[in-house]
Amino acid sequence: TTIKFEKWWHHLNGRDALVYVRSRHSTSDFSRAQRQQQVIKAVIKKLLSTDVLFDIWKMKQLYYKYQNMVYTNITF
């Protein structure tokens, strides 16, 4: 799948972000790794923003989503 954006800021949903980071058309593996890093940095920036960090309801939702998606034998 090819994805194309005009120059500007974009807010991607999960599906589009996944297509963006996995795209291999006309770029190298280094470019793909750079796109993955961009998305990870954007997610971290959003998680650490005041509108998420200080909203207990959003934090609780994120934690429950995390619990349902990540399986580990590591305890807190």
Short mmCIF file of C-alpha atoms in Angstrom, two decimals:
data_model
loop_
_atom_site.label_atom_id
_atom_site.label_comp_id
_atom_site.label_asym_id
_atom_site.label_seq_id
_atom_site.Cartn_x
_atom_site.Cartn_y
_atom_site.Cartn_z
CA THR A 1 0.00 0.00 0.00
CA THR A 2 1.28 3.43 -0.90
CA ILE A 3 0.42 6.45 1.21
CA LYS A 4 1.00 10.05 0.20
CA PHE A 5 0.72 13.23 2.24
CA GLU A 6 0.79 16.86 1.23
CA LYS A 7 3.31 18.99 3.11
CA TRP A 8 1.64 20.02 6.35
CA TRP A 9 0.90 18.67 9.82
CA HIS A 10 -1.21 15.52 9.86
CA HIS A 11 -3.04 13.66 12.59
CA LEU A 12 -3.01 9.95 11.71
CA ASN A 13 -5.29 7.28 13.07
CA GLY A 14 -3.79 3.91 13.97
CA ARG A 15 -4.39 2.31 10.57
CA ASP A 16 -2.84 5.19 8.61
CA ALA A 17 0.12 5.40 11.00
CA LEU A 18 0.76 1.70 10.50
CA VAL A 19 0.62 2.05 6.70
CA TYR A 20 2.98 5.04 6.95
CA VAL A 21 5.62 3.27 9.03
CA ARG A 22 5.45 0.01 7.07
CA SER A 23 5.54 1.57 3.60
CA ARG A 24 8.47 0.29 1.53
CA HIS A 25 7.72 1.93 -1.83
CA SER A 26 10.45 4.22 -3.20
CA THR A 27 12.38 4.45 0.07
CA SER A 28 15.14 2.58 1.85
CA ASP A 29 15.03 0.62 5.09
CA PHE A 30 16.71 3.63 6.72
CA SER A 31 13.81 5.86 5.66
CA ARG A 32 11.34 3.31 7.00
CA ALA A 33 13.17 3.20 10.35
CA GLN A 34 13.11 7.00 10.45
CA ARG A 35 9.33 7.01 9.87
CA GLN A 36 8.89 4.48 12.67
CA GLN A 37 10.93 6.71 14.98
CA GLN A 38 8.79 9.72 14.01
CA VAL A 39 5.60 7.92 14.96
CA ILE A 40 7.03 6.59 18.25
CA LYS A 41 8.23 10.09 19.18
CA ALA A 42 4.81 11.56 18.34
CA VAL A 43 3.04 8.95 20.49
CA ILE A 44 5.38 9.61 23.43
CA LYS A 45 4.90 13.37 23.03
CA LYS A 46 1.12 12.92 23.06
CA LEU A 47 1.22 10.62 26.10
CA LEU A 48 3.33 13.12 28.03
CA SER A 49 1.18 16.10 27.08
CA THR A 50 -0.80 17.81 29.81
CA ASP A 51 -4.16 16.99 28.20
CA VAL A 52 -3.42 13.27 28.65
CA LEU A 53 -1.04 13.18 31.59
CA PHE A 54 -3.34 15.06 33.98
CA ASP A 55 -6.59 13.46 32.81
CA ILE A 56 -7.14 10.50 35.14
CA TRP A 57 -9.95 9.11 32.97
CA LYS A 58 -7.73 9.04 29.85
CA MET A 59 -4.84 7.51 31.79
CA LYS A 60 -7.14 4.81 33.14
CA GLN A 61 -8.40 4.04 29.61
CA LEU A 62 -4.84 3.82 28.28
CA TYR A 63 -3.84 1.50 31.10
CA TYR A 64 -6.77 -0.85 30.43
CA LYS A 65 -5.96 -0.88 26.70
CA TYR A 66 -2.34 -1.63 27.56
CA GLN A 67 -3.38 -4.51 29.82
CA ASN A 68 -5.50 -6.04 27.04
CA MET A 69 -2.83 -5.70 24.34
CA VAL A 70 0.47 -6.44 26.08
CA TYR A 71 1.23 -9.80 27.62
CA THR A 72 4.28 -10.18 29.81
CA ASN A 73 5.58 -12.15 32.76
CA ILE A 74 7.32 -9.06 34.16
CA THR A 75 5.65 -7.64 37.25
CA PHE A 76 5.68 -4.08 38.53
#
